[in-house]
Coordinates of C-alpha atoms in Angstrom, one line a residue:
M1 CA 53.2 40.8 113.6
H2 CA 53.3 43.5 110.9
I3 CA 56.3 45.1 109.3
V4 CA 55.7 48.4 107.6
L5 CA 58.1 49.2 104.7
A6 CA 58.5 52.7 103.4
R7 CA 61.0 54.5 101.2
P8 CA 61.2 58.2 102.0
T9 CA 64.2 58.6 99.7
V10 CA 65.8 56.5 96.9
E11 CA 68.7 55.8 99.2
R12 CA 66.8 55.0 102.4
T13 CA 64.3 52.3 103.4
V14 CA 62.7 52.2 106.7
A15 CA 61.1 49.1 108.3
I16 CA 58.8 49.6 111.3
E17 CA 57.8 46.5 113.3
L18 CA 54.3 46.6 114.9
D19 CA 52.6 44.3 117.3
D20 CA 49.1 42.9 116.8
D21 CA 47.6 46.2 118.0
A22 CA 49.7 48.2 115.5
N23 CA 51.9 49.6 118.2
E24 CA 55.5 50.3 117.2
F25 CA 58.2 48.3 118.9
A26 CA 61.2 48.4 116.6
E27 CA 62.5 50.5 113.7
H28 CA 65.2 49.6 111.2
E29 CA 67.2 51.7 108.8
I30 CA 68.0 49.5 105.8
A31 CA 71.0 50.4 103.6
K32 CA 70.6 50.4 99.8
G33 CA 71.1 46.9 98.5
E34 CA 70.3 45.2 101.9
L35 CA 66.5 45.0 101.6
A36 CA 66.3 41.5 100.2
H37 CA 68.5 40.1 103.0
F38 CA 66.5 42.0 105.6
V39 CA 63.2 40.6 104.2
A40 CA 64.5 37.1 103.9
E41 CA 65.6 37.1 107.6
A42 CA 62.4 38.6 108.8
E43 CA 60.3 36.1 106.8
K44 CA 61.5 33.4 109.3
R45 CA 59.1 35.1 111.8
R46 CA 56.2 35.0 109.3
P47 CA 55.3 38.7 109.5
R48 CA 52.6 40.4 107.3
W49 CA 54.4 43.1 105.3
V50 CA 52.7 46.4 104.9
W51 CA 53.5 48.5 101.9
N52 CA 52.0 51.1 99.6
D53 CA 52.0 48.9 96.4
T54 CA 53.1 45.4 95.9
R55 CA 54.1 46.2 92.3
A56 CA 56.6 48.7 93.7
W57 CA 58.3 46.4 96.2
Y58 CA 57.9 42.7 95.4
P59 CA 59.4 42.3 91.9
S60 CA 62.9 43.3 93.1
L61 CA 62.7 40.9 96.0
L62 CA 61.7 38.0 93.7
A63 CA 64.6 38.8 91.4
E64 CA 66.9 38.2 94.3
G65 CA 65.3 34.9 95.2
V66 CA 63.2 36.2 98.2
R67 CA 59.6 35.2 98.4
V68 CA 57.1 36.9 100.7
D69 CA 54.3 34.9 102.4
R70 CA 51.8 37.6 103.3
C71 CA 51.3 41.3 102.8
V72 CA 48.9 44.2 103.1
D73 CA 48.7 46.1 99.8
L74 CA 47.5 49.5 101.0
S75 CA 46.6 50.8 97.6
L76 CA 44.3 47.9 96.7
S77 CA 42.8 47.9 100.2
H78 CA 42.2 51.6 100.2
R79 CA 40.2 51.4 97.0
I80 CA 38.0 48.7 98.5
L81 CA 37.4 50.5 101.8
R82 CA 36.8 53.8 100.2
L83 CA 33.7 52.4 98.3
S84 CA 32.5 49.6 100.5
T85 CA 29.1 50.1 102.1
L86 CA 30.4 48.0 105.0
S87 CA 33.0 50.7 105.9
A88 CA 31.0 53.8 104.7
R89 CA 31.0 55.5 108.1
S90 CA 34.7 55.2 108.7
E91 CA 37.1 58.1 108.8
L92 CA 38.9 56.7 105.7
A93 CA 35.7 56.6 103.7
L94 CA 34.6 60.1 104.7
A95 CA 38.0 61.8 104.3
P96 CA 38.6 64.1 101.2
P97 CA 40.5 62.5 98.3
S98 CA 44.2 62.0 98.8
G99 CA 47.1 60.5 97.0
W100 CA 45.9 57.1 98.0
D101 CA 42.8 57.4 95.8
A102 CA 42.8 56.1 92.3
A103 CA 42.6 58.8 89.6
A104 CA 40.0 57.1 87.4
T105 CA 36.4 58.1 87.8
L106 CA 33.2 57.0 86.1
D107 CA 31.8 60.3 84.9
E108 CA 30.6 62.2 81.9
Q109 CA 30.3 59.1 79.8
P110 CA 27.3 58.7 77.4
G111 CA 27.0 55.0 78.3
E112 CA 28.7 54.5 81.7
A113 CA 27.3 51.0 82.3
A114 CA 28.4 49.9 78.8
A115 CA 31.9 51.3 79.5
L116 CA 32.1 49.1 82.7
F117 CA 31.1 46.0 80.7
D118 CA 33.8 46.8 78.2
L119 CA 36.3 45.9 80.8
H120 CA 35.7 42.3 80.2
P121 CA 38.0 39.2 80.2
D122 CA 39.4 40.0 76.8
G123 CA 40.5 43.5 77.6
D124 CA 43.8 45.1 78.6
A125 CA 43.9 48.1 80.8
A126 CA 45.5 51.0 79.0
E127 CA 47.7 51.6 82.0
A128 CA 48.0 50.6 85.7
A129 CA 46.4 52.7 88.4
P130 CA 48.8 55.3 89.8
D131 CA 51.2 54.1 92.5
A132 CA 49.0 55.5 95.3
G133 CA 51.2 56.8 98.1
S134 CA 54.3 56.0 96.2
A135 CA 56.1 59.0 97.5
A136 CA 54.8 58.6 101.0
G137 CA 57.2 58.3 103.9
P138 CA 56.9 56.0 106.9
T139 CA 54.5 58.4 108.7
S140 CA 52.1 58.5 105.8
V141 CA 52.2 54.7 105.2
L142 CA 51.7 54.0 108.9
A143 CA 48.9 56.5 109.2
E144 CA 47.1 54.9 106.2
F145 CA 47.5 51.4 107.7
R146 CA 46.0 52.5 111.0
L147 CA 43.1 54.2 109.2
Q148 CA 42.4 51.0 107.3
Q149 CA 42.5 48.9 110.4
A150 CA 40.1 51.2 112.1
A151 CA 37.8 51.2 109.0
V152 CA 37.7 47.4 109.1
A153 CA 37.3 47.1 112.9
G154 CA 34.4 49.6 112.9
S155 CA 32.7 48.1 109.8
Q156 CA 29.4 46.3 109.7
E157 CA 31.1 43.0 109.0
P158 CA 34.8 43.0 109.9
G159 CA 35.3 39.3 109.1
R160 CA 34.1 39.7 105.5
L161 CA 36.3 42.7 104.9
R162 CA 39.4 41.2 106.5
L163 CA 39.0 38.2 104.2
L164 CA 38.6 40.3 101.2
L165 CA 41.6 42.5 101.9
A166 CA 43.8 39.5 102.7
A167 CA 42.7 37.8 99.4
E168 CA 43.2 41.0 97.4
S169 CA 46.7 41.4 98.8
A170 CA 47.5 37.8 98.2
G171 CA 46.4 38.3 94.6
A172 CA 48.9 41.1 94.3
L173 CA 51.7 38.8 95.4
I174 CA 50.5 36.1 93.0
A175 CA 50.4 38.5 90.1
A176 CA 54.0 39.6 90.7
E177 CA 55.1 36.0 91.0
M178 CA 53.4 35.0 87.8
Q179 CA 55.0 37.9 86.0
Y180 CA 58.4 37.0 87.4
A181 CA 58.3 33.3 86.7
G182 CA 56.5 33.6 83.4
L183 CA 54.4 31.2 81.4
P184 CA 56.6 28.6 79.5
W185 CA 56.6 29.5 75.8
R186 CA 58.2 28.0 72.8
S187 CA 58.9 30.7 70.2
D188 CA 59.9 28.2 67.6
L189 CA 56.5 26.5 67.9
H190 CA 54.7 29.9 67.9
D191 CA 56.5 30.8 64.7
A192 CA 55.5 27.5 63.1
L193 CA 51.8 28.0 64.1
L194 CA 51.8 31.5 62.7
S195 CA 53.4 30.4 59.5
E196 CA 50.9 27.6 59.0
L197 CA 48.0 30.0 59.6
L198 CA 49.3 33.2 58.0
G199 CA 52.1 32.2 55.7
P200 CA 55.9 32.9 56.2
R201 CA 56.8 35.9 58.4
P202 CA 56.5 39.0 56.3
M203 CA 58.7 42.1 56.1
T204 CA 57.9 44.7 58.7
G205 CA 54.8 46.6 57.8
A206 CA 53.7 44.0 55.1
R207 CA 50.7 41.7 55.3
P208 CA 51.3 38.0 55.7
A209 CA 50.8 36.1 52.4
K210 CA 47.5 34.5 53.5
L211 CA 46.1 37.7 54.7
E212 CA 47.0 39.4 51.4
A213 CA 45.3 36.7 49.5
L214 CA 42.1 37.0 51.5
A215 CA 42.3 40.8 51.1
G216 CA 42.4 40.2 47.3
E217 CA 39.3 38.0 47.5
V218 CA 37.4 40.6 49.5
R219 CA 38.3 43.4 47.0
S220 CA 37.3 41.2 44.1
A221 CA 33.9 40.2 45.7
L222 CA 33.1 43.9 46.5
G223 CA 34.5 45.3 43.2
A224 CA 36.8 47.5 45.1
P225 CA 40.4 47.0 43.9
S226 CA 41.9 49.6 46.1
L227 CA 40.1 48.7 49.3
N228 CA 42.0 48.5 52.6
P229 CA 40.1 45.9 54.6
D230 CA 41.8 47.1 57.8
S231 CA 39.9 50.5 57.5
Q232 CA 36.5 49.9 59.1
A233 CA 35.1 53.1 57.5
D234 CA 36.2 52.2 54.0
L235 CA 35.1 48.6 54.4
L236 CA 31.6 49.6 55.6
R237 CA 31.2 52.0 52.6
A238 CA 32.3 49.2 50.2
L239 CA 29.9 46.7 51.8
R240 CA 27.0 49.2 51.4
R241 CA 28.0 50.0 47.8
A242 CA 27.7 46.3 47.1
G243 CA 24.1 46.4 48.3
L244 CA 24.7 44.8 51.8
V245 CA 22.4 46.3 54.5
V246 CA 24.8 46.4 57.4
T247 CA 25.3 49.0 60.2
S248 CA 28.8 47.8 61.2
T249 CA 31.6 45.4 60.2
R250 CA 31.2 43.3 63.4
S251 CA 31.5 39.6 62.7
W252 CA 28.2 38.7 64.4
E253 CA 26.3 41.1 62.0
L254 CA 28.2 40.0 58.9
K255 CA 27.3 36.3 59.7
K256 CA 23.6 37.2 59.1
V257 CA 24.3 38.3 55.5
E258 CA 24.5 36.1 52.4
H259 CA 27.1 37.4 49.9
P260 CA 30.3 35.9 48.4
V261 CA 32.4 38.4 50.4
I262 CA 31.3 37.2 53.8
A263 CA 33.4 34.0 54.0
P264 CA 36.7 35.5 53.0
L265 CA 36.0 38.7 55.0
L266 CA 35.3 36.7 58.2
E267 CA 38.4 34.7 57.7
Y268 CA 40.4 37.8 57.1
K269 CA 39.1 39.4 60.3
K270 CA 39.9 36.3 62.4
L271 CA 43.5 36.0 61.0
S272 CA 44.1 39.7 61.1
R273 CA 43.2 39.7 64.8
L274 CA 45.7 36.9 65.4
A275 CA 48.4 38.7 63.5
S276 CA 48.0 41.9 65.4
A277 CA 47.3 40.6 68.9
N278 CA 49.6 37.5 69.0
G279 CA 51.7 37.6 65.9
W280 CA 55.4 38.0 65.4
A281 CA 55.7 41.5 66.8
W282 CA 53.9 40.3 69.9
M283 CA 56.3 37.4 70.2
D284 CA 59.3 39.7 69.9
S285 CA 58.0 42.0 72.6
W286 CA 56.7 39.6 75.2
I287 CA 58.6 36.4 75.0
R288 CA 61.9 36.5 76.9
D289 CA 64.1 33.5 77.7
G290 CA 61.4 31.0 76.8
R291 CA 58.7 32.7 79.0
F292 CA 55.7 35.0 78.5
H293 CA 55.8 37.6 81.3
P294 CA 52.4 39.2 81.4
D295 CA 51.8 42.4 83.4
Y296 CA 48.7 41.7 85.5
I297 CA 46.8 44.4 87.3
P298 CA 44.8 42.9 90.2
G299 CA 41.6 44.7 90.8
G300 CA 42.0 46.4 87.4
V301 CA 38.2 46.2 86.8
V302 CA 35.6 47.7 89.1
T303 CA 34.2 44.3 89.9
G304 CA 37.6 43.2 91.2
R305 CA 38.5 41.2 88.1
W306 CA 42.0 41.5 86.9
A307 CA 43.2 43.4 83.8
T308 CA 46.6 43.5 82.1
K309 CA 48.8 46.4 81.3
G310 CA 49.9 44.8 78.1
G311 CA 50.5 41.5 76.3
G312 CA 46.9 40.3 76.3
A313 CA 47.3 37.6 78.9
L314 CA 43.6 37.5 79.4
Q315 CA 42.9 36.7 75.8
L316 CA 45.4 34.0 74.6
P317 CA 43.6 32.6 71.5
R318 CA 43.4 28.8 70.9
Q319 CA 45.5 29.1 67.8
V320 CA 48.7 29.9 69.8
R321 CA 48.2 27.7 72.9
G322 CA 50.3 25.0 71.3
A323 CA 53.3 27.2 72.0
V324 CA 52.7 27.0 75.8
V325 CA 54.8 23.9 76.6
A326 CA 56.1 22.6 79.9
D327 CA 59.8 22.4 80.5
P328 CA 61.4 18.9 80.2
G329 CA 60.6 16.9 83.3
W330 CA 57.7 19.2 84.1
K331 CA 54.0 19.3 83.4
L332 CA 51.3 21.9 83.1
V333 CA 48.3 21.4 85.4
V334 CA 45.5 23.3 83.8
A335 CA 42.3 23.7 85.8
D336 CA 39.1 25.6 85.4
A337 CA 36.0 26.0 87.6
A338 CA 32.8 24.8 86.0
Q339 CA 29.9 27.3 85.7
L340 CA 31.5 29.5 88.3
E341 CA 29.2 32.5 88.2
P342 CA 25.9 30.5 88.3
R343 CA 27.3 28.6 91.3
I344 CA 28.4 31.9 92.9
L345 CA 24.8 33.1 92.4
T346 CA 23.6 29.9 94.1
G347 CA 25.7 30.6 97.2
L348 CA 24.9 34.3 97.3
S349 CA 21.1 33.7 97.2
A350 CA 21.3 30.6 99.4
D351 CA 18.9 29.0 96.8
T352 CA 18.8 25.4 98.0
A353 CA 16.9 24.2 94.9
M354 CA 19.7 25.5 92.6
A355 CA 22.3 24.1 95.0
A356 CA 20.7 20.7 94.6
A357 CA 20.6 21.1 90.8
G358 CA 24.4 21.5 90.7
R359 CA 25.4 19.1 93.5
G360 CA 27.8 16.5 92.1
K361 CA 27.0 17.2 88.5
D362 CA 26.9 19.8 85.6
L363 CA 24.7 22.6 86.9
Y364 CA 23.0 23.2 83.5
E365 CA 22.1 19.5 83.3
G366 CA 20.7 19.7 86.8
I367 CA 18.5 22.6 85.8
V368 CA 17.1 20.5 83.0
A369 CA 16.6 17.6 85.4
S370 CA 14.6 20.0 87.7
G371 CA 12.1 20.5 84.9
A372 CA 12.8 24.2 84.6
V373 CA 13.8 24.0 81.0
D374 CA 14.0 21.2 78.4
E375 CA 17.6 21.2 77.3
R376 CA 21.1 22.2 78.5
A377 CA 21.5 25.0 75.9
H378 CA 18.3 26.6 77.2
A379 CA 19.5 26.3 80.8
K380 CA 22.7 28.1 79.9
V381 CA 20.9 30.8 77.9
A382 CA 18.4 31.3 80.8
M383 CA 21.2 31.6 83.4
L384 CA 23.1 34.1 81.4
G385 CA 20.0 36.1 80.9
A386 CA 19.4 36.1 84.6
M387 CA 22.9 37.4 85.4
Y388 CA 23.2 39.9 82.6
G389 CA 19.7 41.1 82.3
A390 CA 18.5 39.8 79.0
T391 CA 14.7 40.5 78.6
T392 CA 14.1 39.6 75.0
G393 CA 14.5 36.6 72.7
E394 CA 15.1 33.2 74.1
S395 CA 16.4 34.4 77.4
G396 CA 13.3 36.5 78.0
R397 CA 11.1 33.6 77.1
L398 CA 12.8 31.3 79.5
M399 CA 13.3 33.6 82.5
P400 CA 9.8 33.1 84.0
R401 CA 10.4 29.4 84.1
L402 CA 13.7 29.9 85.8
A403 CA 12.2 32.2 88.3
R404 CA 9.5 29.6 89.3
A405 CA 12.1 26.9 89.7
F406 CA 14.8 29.0 91.6
P407 CA 13.0 32.0 93.1
K408 CA 15.6 33.0 95.6
A409 CA 18.4 33.2 93.0
I410 CA 16.4 35.2 90.5
R411 CA 15.0 37.5 93.2
M412 CA 18.5 38.4 94.3
V413 CA 19.7 39.5 90.8
E414 CA 16.4 41.3 90.2
E415 CA 16.7 43.2 93.4
A416 CA 20.3 44.1 92.5
A417 CA 19.0 45.4 89.1
R418 CA 16.3 47.5 90.8
A419 CA 18.9 49.0 93.1
G420 CA 21.0 50.1 90.1
E421 CA 18.1 51.6 88.3
R422 CA 17.5 53.8 91.4
G423 CA 21.2 54.8 91.4
D424 CA 21.9 52.8 94.6
V425 CA 25.0 50.8 95.4
V426 CA 25.2 47.0 95.6
T427 CA 27.9 45.0 97.4
S428 CA 29.6 41.6 96.8
R429 CA 29.8 38.7 99.2
L430 CA 32.9 39.9 101.0
G431 CA 32.3 43.7 100.8
R432 CA 33.4 45.2 97.4
S433 CA 30.7 47.8 96.5
S434 CA 29.8 49.1 93.1
P435 CA 30.6 52.7 92.1
R436 CA 27.8 55.1 91.9
P437 CA 26.7 56.4 88.5
G438 CA 28.3 59.7 87.5
A439 CA 27.1 63.2 87.0
A440 CA 25.9 62.6 83.4
W441 CA 23.6 59.7 84.5
L442 CA 22.2 61.7 87.4
Q443 CA 21.6 64.7 85.2
T444 CA 19.7 62.6 82.7
Q445 CA 17.5 61.1 85.5
G446 CA 16.9 64.6 86.9
S447 CA 16.0 66.0 83.5
A448 CA 13.3 63.3 83.1
S449 CA 11.7 64.4 86.4
A450 CA 11.7 68.1 85.6
P451 CA 8.4 69.9 85.0
D452 CA 9.4 70.6 81.4
S453 CA 10.7 67.1 80.6
T454 CA 9.9 65.6 77.2
E455 CA 9.0 62.0 76.2
A456 CA 12.5 61.8 74.8
D457 CA 14.0 62.8 78.1
E458 CA 12.0 60.1 79.9
R459 CA 12.9 57.4 77.3
R460 CA 16.6 58.3 77.7
A461 CA 16.4 58.2 81.5
R462 CA 14.7 54.8 81.4
S463 CA 17.2 53.4 79.0
Q464 CA 20.2 54.6 81.1
A465 CA 18.5 53.4 84.3
R466 CA 18.1 49.9 82.8
D467 CA 21.7 49.9 81.6
W468 CA 22.9 50.7 85.1
G469 CA 20.6 48.1 86.5
R470 CA 22.1 45.5 84.2
F471 CA 25.5 46.5 85.6
T472 CA 24.6 46.2 89.2
R473 CA 22.7 43.0 88.5
N474 CA 25.9 41.4 87.3
F475 CA 28.2 43.2 89.7
V476 CA 27.2 41.3 92.7
V477 CA 27.8 38.0 90.9
Q478 CA 31.0 38.9 89.0
A479 CA 32.6 40.6 92.0
S480 CA 31.8 37.7 94.3
A481 CA 33.2 35.3 91.7
A482 CA 36.4 37.4 91.6
E483 CA 36.6 37.0 95.3
W484 CA 36.2 33.3 95.1
A485 CA 38.9 33.1 92.5
L486 CA 41.3 35.1 94.7
C487 CA 40.6 32.8 97.7
W488 CA 41.1 29.8 95.4
M489 CA 44.5 31.1 94.2
A490 CA 45.6 32.2 97.7
E491 CA 44.8 28.8 99.1
L492 CA 46.5 27.0 96.2
R493 CA 49.6 29.2 96.6
K494 CA 49.8 28.3 100.2
R495 CA 49.3 24.5 99.6
L496 CA 51.9 24.5 96.8
D497 CA 54.5 25.6 99.4
S498 CA 54.2 22.1 101.0
L499 CA 55.3 20.6 97.6
T500 CA 58.3 22.9 97.3
P501 CA 61.7 22.3 98.8
P502 CA 62.3 24.6 101.7
G503 CA 64.3 27.7 100.8
S504 CA 63.9 27.2 97.1
R505 CA 63.3 30.0 94.6
I506 CA 59.7 30.1 93.5
E507 CA 60.5 28.7 90.0
H508 CA 62.1 25.6 91.5
G509 CA 58.9 24.1 92.8
P510 CA 55.3 23.9 91.5
H511 CA 54.1 27.5 90.9
L512 CA 51.2 29.4 89.4
V513 CA 52.0 30.7 85.9
Y514 CA 48.6 31.8 84.5
F515 CA 45.2 33.0 85.6
L516 CA 42.0 33.8 83.6
H517 CA 39.1 34.5 86.0
D518 CA 38.0 30.9 86.5
E519 CA 41.1 29.1 85.1
V520 CA 44.6 28.6 86.4
I521 CA 47.8 26.9 85.2
V522 CA 50.4 25.5 87.5
H523 CA 53.9 24.6 86.2
A524 CA 54.9 21.6 88.2
P525 CA 57.7 19.0 88.3
E526 CA 56.3 15.8 86.7
D527 CA 56.7 13.8 89.9
V528 CA 54.3 16.0 91.9
A529 CA 51.9 17.0 89.0
D530 CA 49.1 14.6 90.2
D531 CA 49.4 15.9 93.7
V532 CA 49.1 19.4 92.4
A533 CA 45.9 18.5 90.5
D534 CA 44.4 17.2 93.8
T535 CA 45.6 20.4 95.5
V536 CA 43.9 22.6 93.0
A537 CA 40.5 20.8 93.6
A538 CA 41.0 20.9 97.4
S539 CA 41.7 24.7 97.2
A540 CA 38.5 25.3 95.3
R541 CA 36.5 23.5 97.9
E542 CA 38.2 25.6 100.6
A543 CA 37.4 28.8 98.7
G544 CA 33.8 27.9 98.6
R545 CA 33.8 27.3 102.4
L546 CA 35.5 30.6 103.0
L547 CA 32.8 32.5 101.1
F548 CA 29.7 30.5 101.9
G549 CA 30.4 28.5 105.0
A550 CA 28.4 25.3 105.3
F551 CA 25.9 26.2 102.6
P552 CA 26.0 23.1 100.2
V553 CA 27.1 24.8 97.0
D554 CA 29.7 22.8 94.9
F555 CA 32.6 24.3 93.1
P556 CA 33.8 21.5 90.9
V557 CA 37.1 22.0 89.1
T558 CA 38.2 20.2 85.9
T559 CA 41.9 19.5 85.8
A560 CA 44.2 18.2 83.1
V561 CA 47.9 17.3 83.5
V562 CA 49.4 18.0 80.1
D563 CA 52.6 18.9 78.2
T564 CA 51.1 21.7 76.3
Y565 CA 48.2 24.1 76.9
A566 CA 46.6 23.1 73.6
E567 CA 46.0 19.5 75.0
A568 CA 43.9 20.8 77.9
K569 CA 40.9 22.0 75.9

C-alpha cells in the first residue's frame, strides 16, 4: 500500500491511499497540526509514503517522535529516471523539463569533467537542489508517481531500478534521521583540542597565537614583513620573489621545494584550514545541545554520492575527532568497508580472478599474491590508476601487468572510458546513468572535425575527450559503490529496529549518526554495541548480495566499538 502526501496550501494536507496498482481507494483531509498523529497511526499498516521531497516532510515528523519505515522520494527518483538509459524510452524521460527537474546543468564549463571530479568526498554542495514539485498539489504528485511507476515497469531492467529507487529513498530518510539525532559532540573537548593546536581562542577576526607565530616565520623567511599568508596571490608573488620556482601555493607542489619557508608555510596552511573549517566559529554554528547536526544532501553528486549543504560533515579532520564522544552508557560503533571501489569493480566486471584475490583477505595483498605486482603499495597505485585513468608514472607502468592478471576488470573500465571519449553515456550497476557532456564539449569536438580545424583544435578536443573518458571510467565504479553504500545503510537501519524498544523515538535505540561514503557510525547503548557491530557486517554482506547476487565478491567491514571517534582509527 502507498499513501501519497501533498500540501496544496499551508493550512491543508491531503493523504491519498493507493492499492498496489496505484488505484485510489481513500482520501483524507488532515487538519494543521494533526499530520504526525495521522502518520503514526498509518505506520501500523506499514505503507510506503509517497511525497515530493523527504527534506520537506520528514524532519517535522521526527521532531514529534514519529519515524517512517519506507517512502518514495519523488524528487530523487525523478532525477534518476530522467537520465537512466534503462528508462530512456519512457514518457517521463521524453517529456519536456518541468518543476520536477533539477535546475543544475553541466554546460559551458571549460573543464566539465574536472568540475564533476571536484564534487568529491571533501566537498560541500553550495546549496541543496530545488524542492522539485514543492508547490505541487495532490494531482501533480499523484501524476508524477504514476509516471515514475510506468517508467520503471517499462524499463529494460525493472528490478534493478526498483532497488535503486528504494535505496535512494531510504537514504533520504536516513539523512534526515542523522541530522535530527546528531553526532554526539563535546564542545569542551573540541575547545581544548583547538587551544592545544592553535593557542587560546582569539578575539573575533584575529589569528590564533600559533597561526600568528607561523605567519611571522613565513614573513621572515621570505623577507616580506607585510605579507598576508592567507592571500594566495600575494603569497605566490612573495615565493617567486624569493627565487622559488612554483606555479601555485598548493601543498603538494610546495613539498617538492627546498627552502626555509616551506616547513612553517605547510604547517600554517594545515592549521589555517583547521581554524577556518572546524574552528571556534564552526563549533558555535554547528554544535547544538551536544550534537553536530549536519545537513546531508543524498544524491548531491552526479554519481549518487552524498554532499552536504554546510558544516563539512564529509571532511571531519582527525584533529577534532576526539570531540566525538559517546554518551554515558553508550558506545560508538565505527565501521568502514575495506577497499570498497576495487571490490565494486570486481563485482561489476565479474572478474573471478580478482574476486579470488580479495576473498577473505586484504585485496591489495591478494593482488600481490597473484603475482601481478610485487608489493602492496604498487597494487593500490595500480588499482587507483585503473579506476581513475592514470596513464603516466608508476600507475602507467603497472597497468599492463594488472590488465594481464585481471583482464575482465580492466576491460570494463577501459570500455567505460572509450564510451566517455565518444560522448556516450555509461550506467551503474542498478541504473544510474552519467550525464552527457555539455554544449562546450560538443562544440570543441565538432571544431576538431571541421575542414578548417587546426592542430590546436585537435589537441584541445583530444584532451577534453580524455578528460570525459576519465569521468565515465570512474562513474560506473563510484556510482555503483554509492548504491552499495545505500543498500548497506538501508539494511542496517532495518536491522537496528530489532534492537530498539517498540514505539521508542529514534534516539532511544541504536541509530546511525554519521556516514562518509564507505564509513558509518552508529550510536548504541553499551549493552547492544557488540550486537550492532555484528549487524553492521551482516548488512554489508546483504548489500553485496543485493547488487551482485551469488557472484563471490567479498565486502569485509572493519568495526570498532569505542568511546570516542579518535580511538577508531
